[in-house]
Amino acid sequence: MNRLPFLGLLLALLCLVSCRQMNDVRLLYLAEEQVGINVDSIYVLLSQIEKPSQLSGEERLLYGWLNAYVHCKRKNSMTEDSLILPASDYYAFCNDTAKNLLSYQLKAWYWHWLKKHGQCMAAIDSGIALAKALQDTGRMADMLSDKAYWYVYVWKDYEKAIETFRAAIALNAKAENFFSMGIALGLNKNDSAPYYMERSIGLAMQSGDTNRIVHYLRNYAQLQAYSFDEPSGAIATIRRMEQYVVDPVQLRMGDLVKVEVFLKEGLIDSAEYYLNKEREHSEGRNRFLTEENMVAVYRALIDYTRYRTFDVLDVARYNDSVANALTAVQSTVRRKDESKETLSQANLILTVERKQAQLNLLLALLVLVLAGGGAFLYVRNRRDRLIEAEERAETLTRLLEDATKSRSEEEDGQFFRKILLQQLGMIRLVAKQPTSQNQELLRRISGITSHELPVESLLVWEDLYPIIDRIYDNFYTKMNSRFGDVLIDKEKQLCCLLCADFSTKEISVVTQQSIPTIYQRKTTIRKKLGMGEKEGIVEFMKSIYTGKGLI
């Protein structure tokens, strides 16, 4: 019954599955440690998780939560990050304040991407209230900035945006908040806008962030040109920006701002010059959609101002191409979503079938292991029972041989054995037919050793006790008078057999009790008599016999 191959295969499968899952879990928790530190590291670690669907419930929620965090920080679409909703509820239930607080911000952006702006505002307001209760000013400032951003670009409510940005700046005076405040004030044509724009530019310069410097200066120039009618100031700001430009895209955007300013001032030659400069800077490179459209519009305006001809054909053609391209993209996205849904369903079916196959394999292996193990245990137990029966028969035969031999020096001890075996019916059989081939004797021995003949009905201890007293100096009477209320009958009988120098195995045979039961009874007797664990009961009985002990 060799079951090792089955056990080895089962163990290998379990190890393979558990190791893969442990690796995915390890990557997941490494990614969690990078929250607030490095969003790119989180993205790389999450992309290495091979089987997100095999993560446990809690780990699956963490995986979805981290994905939503990465998409939010990278300003990617969050329309597929629906796991952020149950994850947020779970962290609120677990009272994980750090994740719960950030979850409100992630939920708000999730609703924003789905264009459910009412739910977006409700989520961000709940997050702000929780941050205020927890006195987390940093998170509160971030959520106030998000809320103000939506007031500007979704609701176009500049007054509320200004009020909200002001609250955010009071909590965290960072460059981004000053810049956003300046934009909101500029769109509202508030004279305080230049102050906030200059503050944001100054803070960006202190940190050495050239990308932010260029971005802030370009937007400041546009505000000067349109909101405050300061073309010279706008040109000066663009020139400040050019000192920090390292990217051709930034140069092109600066050229377009100059074109806007000169067109507004009626300086057509200057506008055309910078429009041509923009074309030089974009040569060999792709323009953004808005940039391409702006260039076509500015060209049409210059032609109309200079030649009084207004040809919008190029603009119209470009817009048509953009519309067609967007339609094609949307159609492709729809087909992609449909294919993705179909593949997802097929993958789900395959996953279910694979898991079912794995389960069936494991069940088959389990059945084989259980069947093999059961058969092995059955054979081993049967063998052990046969060995035990043979040993018990040998013990009983030896007892019989010892009791029938004539030994004057051991006459008393053999006499007790002889009487005991006589009650079991063994001596009578030997006296009638004392041969090794006596079938009745063998049957009797087999019946006693296999518990088929109950010795309780054969041994008459009321007759054996007087024999013990006569042979061993009234041992039973003294024991019963001193410990009769302490020891039960079977314990008294065990003491008598020990006194008669029966071994543990012999006692087991003649009383039909297992060897562990005999040892347990010995332990119980020691406790009842107040003996030590290592003190021998035989020696204790001898002390009783000689009168030097407790009796």
PDB file of C-alpha atoms in Angstrom, residues 377-518:
ATOM      1  CA  LEU A 377      -4.453   1.177   8.583  1.00  0.00           C
ATOM      2  CA  TYR A 378      -6.783  -1.802   8.263  1.00  0.00           C
ATOM      3  CA  VAL A 379      -3.936  -4.173   7.334  1.00  0.00           C
ATOM      4  CA  ARG A 380      -1.674  -2.739  10.037  1.00  0.00           C
ATOM      5  CA  ASN A 381      -4.363  -2.945  12.718  1.00  0.00           C
ATOM      6  CA  ARG A 382      -5.231  -6.493  11.682  1.00  0.00           C
ATOM      7  CA  ARG A 383      -1.571  -7.433  11.835  1.00  0.00           C
ATOM      8  CA  ASP A 384      -1.176  -5.733  15.222  1.00  0.00           C
ATOM      9  CA  ARG A 385      -4.246  -7.545  16.552  1.00  0.00           C
ATOM     10  CA  LEU A 386      -2.867 -10.882  15.365  1.00  0.00           C
ATOM     11  CA  ILE A 387       0.511 -10.148  16.922  1.00  0.00           C
ATOM     12  CA  GLU A 388      -1.156  -9.057  20.139  1.00  0.00           C
ATOM     13  CA  ALA A 389      -3.359 -12.177  20.189  1.00  0.00           C
ATOM     14  CA  GLU A 390      -0.306 -14.383  19.675  1.00  0.00           C
ATOM     15  CA  GLU A 391       1.550 -12.614  22.472  1.00  0.00           C
ATOM     16  CA  ARG A 392      -1.433 -12.971  24.816  1.00  0.00           C
ATOM     17  CA  ALA A 393      -1.751 -16.652  23.944  1.00  0.00           C
ATOM     18  CA  GLU A 394       1.961 -17.160  24.593  1.00  0.00           C
ATOM     19  CA  THR A 395       1.629 -15.352  27.924  1.00  0.00           C
ATOM     20  CA  LEU A 396      -1.332 -17.464  28.973  1.00  0.00           C
ATOM     21  CA  THR A 397       0.468 -20.635  27.854  1.00  0.00           C
ATOM     22  CA  ARG A 398       3.550 -19.658  29.874  1.00  0.00           C
ATOM     23  CA  LEU A 399       1.365 -18.983  32.912  1.00  0.00           C
ATOM     24  CA  LEU A 400      -0.168 -22.421  32.441  1.00  0.00           C
ATOM     25  CA  GLU A 401       3.231 -24.080  32.124  1.00  0.00           C
ATOM     26  CA  ASP A 402       4.576 -22.297  35.206  1.00  0.00           C
ATOM     27  CA  ALA A 403       1.481 -23.233  37.245  1.00  0.00           C
ATOM     28  CA  THR A 404       1.706 -26.934  36.352  1.00  0.00           C
ATOM     29  CA  LYS A 405       5.410 -27.325  37.105  1.00  0.00           C
ATOM     30  CA  SER A 406       6.491 -28.569  40.491  1.00  0.00           C
ATOM     31  CA  ARG A 407       8.834 -26.095  42.144  1.00  0.00           C
ATOM     32  CA  SER A 408       9.111 -26.345  45.909  1.00  0.00           C
ATOM     33  CA  GLU A 409      10.859 -22.973  46.297  1.00  0.00           C
ATOM     34  CA  GLU A 410       7.966 -21.214  44.561  1.00  0.00           C
ATOM     35  CA  GLU A 411       5.180 -23.412  45.824  1.00  0.00           C
ATOM     36  CA  ASP A 412       3.015 -20.620  47.262  1.00  0.00           C
ATOM     37  CA  GLY A 413       3.241 -18.378  44.200  1.00  0.00           C
ATOM     38  CA  GLN A 414       2.535 -21.206  41.785  1.00  0.00           C
ATOM     39  CA  PHE A 415      -0.341 -22.355  43.956  1.00  0.00           C
ATOM     40  CA  PHE A 416      -2.165 -19.034  43.484  1.00  0.00           C
ATOM     41  CA  ARG A 417      -1.509 -19.162  39.739  1.00  0.00           C
ATOM     42  CA  LYS A 418      -2.829 -22.713  39.662  1.00  0.00           C
ATOM     43  CA  ILE A 419      -6.043 -21.783  41.490  1.00  0.00           C
ATOM     44  CA  LEU A 420      -6.598 -18.764  39.221  1.00  0.00           C
ATOM     45  CA  LEU A 421      -6.066 -20.808  36.059  1.00  0.00           C
ATOM     46  CA  GLN A 422      -8.252 -23.552  37.475  1.00  0.00           C
ATOM     47  CA  GLN A 423     -11.122 -21.038  37.731  1.00  0.00           C
ATOM     48  CA  LEU A 424     -10.480 -20.133  34.101  1.00  0.00           C
ATOM     49  CA  GLY A 425     -10.902 -23.824  33.231  1.00  0.00           C
ATOM     50  CA  MET A 426      -7.328 -24.232  32.044  1.00  0.00           C
ATOM     51  CA  ILE A 427      -5.976 -26.701  34.627  1.00  0.00           C
ATOM     52  CA  ARG A 428      -8.929 -29.029  34.170  1.00  0.00           C
ATOM     53  CA  LEU A 429      -8.245 -29.228  30.437  1.00  0.00           C
ATOM     54  CA  VAL A 430      -4.556 -29.923  30.999  1.00  0.00           C
ATOM     55  CA  ALA A 431      -5.346 -32.621  33.557  1.00  0.00           C
ATOM     56  CA  LYS A 432      -7.664 -34.410  31.160  1.00  0.00           C
ATOM     57  CA  GLN A 433      -5.585 -34.126  28.032  1.00  0.00           C
ATOM     58  CA  PRO A 434      -2.166 -32.561  28.779  1.00  0.00           C
ATOM     59  CA  THR A 435      -0.915 -32.490  25.209  1.00  0.00           C
ATOM     60  CA  SER A 436       0.211 -29.587  23.045  1.00  0.00           C
ATOM     61  CA  GLN A 437      -2.259 -30.636  20.392  1.00  0.00           C
ATOM     62  CA  ASN A 438      -5.311 -30.385  22.643  1.00  0.00           C
ATOM     63  CA  GLN A 439      -7.850 -28.565  20.481  1.00  0.00           C
ATOM     64  CA  GLU A 440     -10.158 -27.729  23.384  1.00  0.00           C
ATOM     65  CA  LEU A 441      -7.276 -26.205  25.296  1.00  0.00           C
ATOM     66  CA  LEU A 442      -6.241 -24.134  22.304  1.00  0.00           C
ATOM     67  CA  ARG A 443      -9.826 -23.013  21.782  1.00  0.00           C
ATOM     68  CA  ARG A 444     -10.053 -22.049  25.455  1.00  0.00           C
ATOM     69  CA  ILE A 445      -6.828 -20.054  25.275  1.00  0.00           C
ATOM     70  CA  SER A 446      -7.972 -18.365  22.070  1.00  0.00           C
ATOM     71  CA  GLY A 447     -11.355 -17.522  23.602  1.00  0.00           C
ATOM     72  CA  ILE A 448      -9.781 -15.921  26.663  1.00  0.00           C
ATOM     73  CA  THR A 449      -7.128 -13.958  24.779  1.00  0.00           C
ATOM     74  CA  SER A 450      -9.601 -12.691  22.140  1.00  0.00           C
ATOM     75  CA  HIS A 451     -12.122 -11.645  24.803  1.00  0.00           C
ATOM     76  CA  GLU A 452     -14.690 -14.150  23.533  1.00  0.00           C
ATOM     77  CA  LEU A 453     -14.909 -15.725  27.014  1.00  0.00           C
ATOM     78  CA  PRO A 454     -15.515 -13.038  29.688  1.00  0.00           C
ATOM     79  CA  VAL A 455     -13.234 -13.760  32.639  1.00  0.00           C
ATOM     80  CA  GLU A 456     -15.536 -11.743  34.903  1.00  0.00           C
ATOM     81  CA  SER A 457     -17.914 -14.731  34.887  1.00  0.00           C
ATOM     82  CA  LEU A 458     -15.088 -17.275  35.380  1.00  0.00           C
ATOM     83  CA  LEU A 459     -12.921 -15.742  38.114  1.00  0.00           C
ATOM     84  CA  VAL A 460     -14.438 -15.925  41.593  1.00  0.00           C
ATOM     85  CA  TRP A 461     -12.477 -13.363  43.566  1.00  0.00           C
ATOM     86  CA  GLU A 462     -14.316 -14.165  46.770  1.00  0.00           C
ATOM     87  CA  ASP A 463     -12.511 -17.514  46.635  1.00  0.00           C
ATOM     88  CA  LEU A 464      -9.209 -15.979  45.542  1.00  0.00           C
ATOM     89  CA  TYR A 465      -8.991 -13.358  48.300  1.00  0.00           C
ATOM     90  CA  PRO A 466      -8.620 -15.997  51.132  1.00  0.00           C
ATOM     91  CA  ILE A 467      -5.868 -17.684  49.138  1.00  0.00           C
ATOM     92  CA  ILE A 468      -4.036 -14.341  48.870  1.00  0.00           C
ATOM     93  CA  ASP A 469      -4.433 -13.874  52.629  1.00  0.00           C
ATOM     94  CA  ARG A 470      -3.114 -17.367  53.385  1.00  0.00           C
ATOM     95  CA  ILE A 471      -0.138 -17.124  51.053  1.00  0.00           C
ATOM     96  CA  TYR A 472       0.833 -13.464  51.590  1.00  0.00           C
ATOM     97  CA  ASP A 473       0.281 -12.905  55.296  1.00  0.00           C
ATOM     98  CA  ASN A 474      -3.316 -11.603  55.212  1.00  0.00           C
ATOM     99  CA  PHE A 475      -2.468  -9.063  52.465  1.00  0.00           C
ATOM    100  CA  TYR A 476      -6.016  -8.656  51.190  1.00  0.00           C
ATOM    101  CA  THR A 477      -7.611  -8.349  54.651  1.00  0.00           C
ATOM    102  CA  LYS A 478      -5.091  -5.697  55.761  1.00  0.00           C
ATOM    103  CA  MET A 479      -5.417  -3.790  52.485  1.00  0.00           C
ATOM    104  CA  ASN A 480      -9.210  -3.887  52.587  1.00  0.00           C
ATOM    105  CA  SER A 481      -9.358  -2.739  56.217  1.00  0.00           C
ATOM    106  CA  ARG A 482      -7.029   0.207  55.513  1.00  0.00           C
ATOM    107  CA  PHE A 483      -8.019   1.203  51.979  1.00  0.00           C
ATOM    108  CA  GLY A 484     -11.324  -0.529  51.398  1.00  0.00           C
ATOM    109  CA  ASP A 485     -13.135   2.798  51.103  1.00  0.00           C
ATOM    110  CA  VAL A 486     -10.455   4.250  48.813  1.00  0.00           C
ATOM    111  CA  LEU A 487      -9.873   1.533  46.251  1.00  0.00           C
ATOM    112  CA  ILE A 488     -12.522   0.041  43.981  1.00  0.00           C
ATOM    113  CA  ASP A 489     -12.817  -3.730  43.386  1.00  0.00           C
ATOM    114  CA  LYS A 490     -10.767  -3.786  40.160  1.00  0.00           C
ATOM    115  CA  GLU A 491      -7.989  -1.806  41.878  1.00  0.00           C
ATOM    116  CA  LYS A 492      -7.985  -4.259  44.796  1.00  0.00           C
ATOM    117  CA  GLN A 493      -7.804  -7.148  42.355  1.00  0.00           C
ATOM    118  CA  LEU A 494      -4.872  -5.473  40.576  1.00  0.00           C
ATOM    119  CA  CYS A 495      -3.044  -5.081  43.905  1.00  0.00           C
ATOM    120  CA  CYS A 496      -3.580  -8.771  44.639  1.00  0.00           C
ATOM    121  CA  LEU A 497      -2.151  -9.780  41.263  1.00  0.00           C
ATOM    122  CA  LEU A 498       0.846  -7.477  41.740  1.00  0.00           C
ATOM    123  CA  CYS A 499       1.392  -8.972  45.154  1.00  0.00           C
ATOM    124  CA  ALA A 500       1.368 -12.436  43.524  1.00  0.00           C
ATOM    125  CA  ASP A 501       4.185 -11.201  41.241  1.00  0.00           C
ATOM    126  CA  PHE A 502       2.144 -11.097  38.047  1.00  0.00           C
ATOM    127  CA  SER A 503       3.686  -8.963  35.275  1.00  0.00           C
ATOM    128  CA  THR A 504       1.747  -6.208  33.549  1.00  0.00           C
ATOM    129  CA  LYS A 505       1.253  -8.342  30.426  1.00  0.00           C
ATOM    130  CA  GLU A 506       0.069 -11.313  32.510  1.00  0.00           C
ATOM    131  CA  ILE A 507      -2.398  -9.100  34.350  1.00  0.00           C
ATOM    132  CA  SER A 508      -3.629  -7.803  30.992  1.00  0.00           C
ATOM    133  CA  VAL A 509      -4.261 -11.363  29.764  1.00  0.00           C
ATOM    134  CA  VAL A 510      -6.032 -12.792  32.802  1.00  0.00           C
ATOM    135  CA  THR A 511      -8.203  -9.687  33.360  1.00  0.00           C
ATOM    136  CA  GLN A 512      -8.832  -8.991  29.650  1.00  0.00           C
ATOM    137  CA  GLN A 513      -7.755  -5.350  30.093  1.00  0.00           C
ATOM    138  CA  SER A 514      -5.377  -3.475  27.809  1.00  0.00           C
ATOM    139  CA  ILE A 515      -1.851  -2.695  28.958  1.00  0.00           C
ATOM    140  CA  PRO A 516      -2.504   1.124  28.886  1.00  0.00           C
ATOM    141  CA  THR A 517      -5.528   0.496  31.124  1.00  0.00           C
ATOM    142  CA  ILE A 518      -3.340  -1.442  33.591  1.00  0.00           C
TER     143      ILE A 518
END
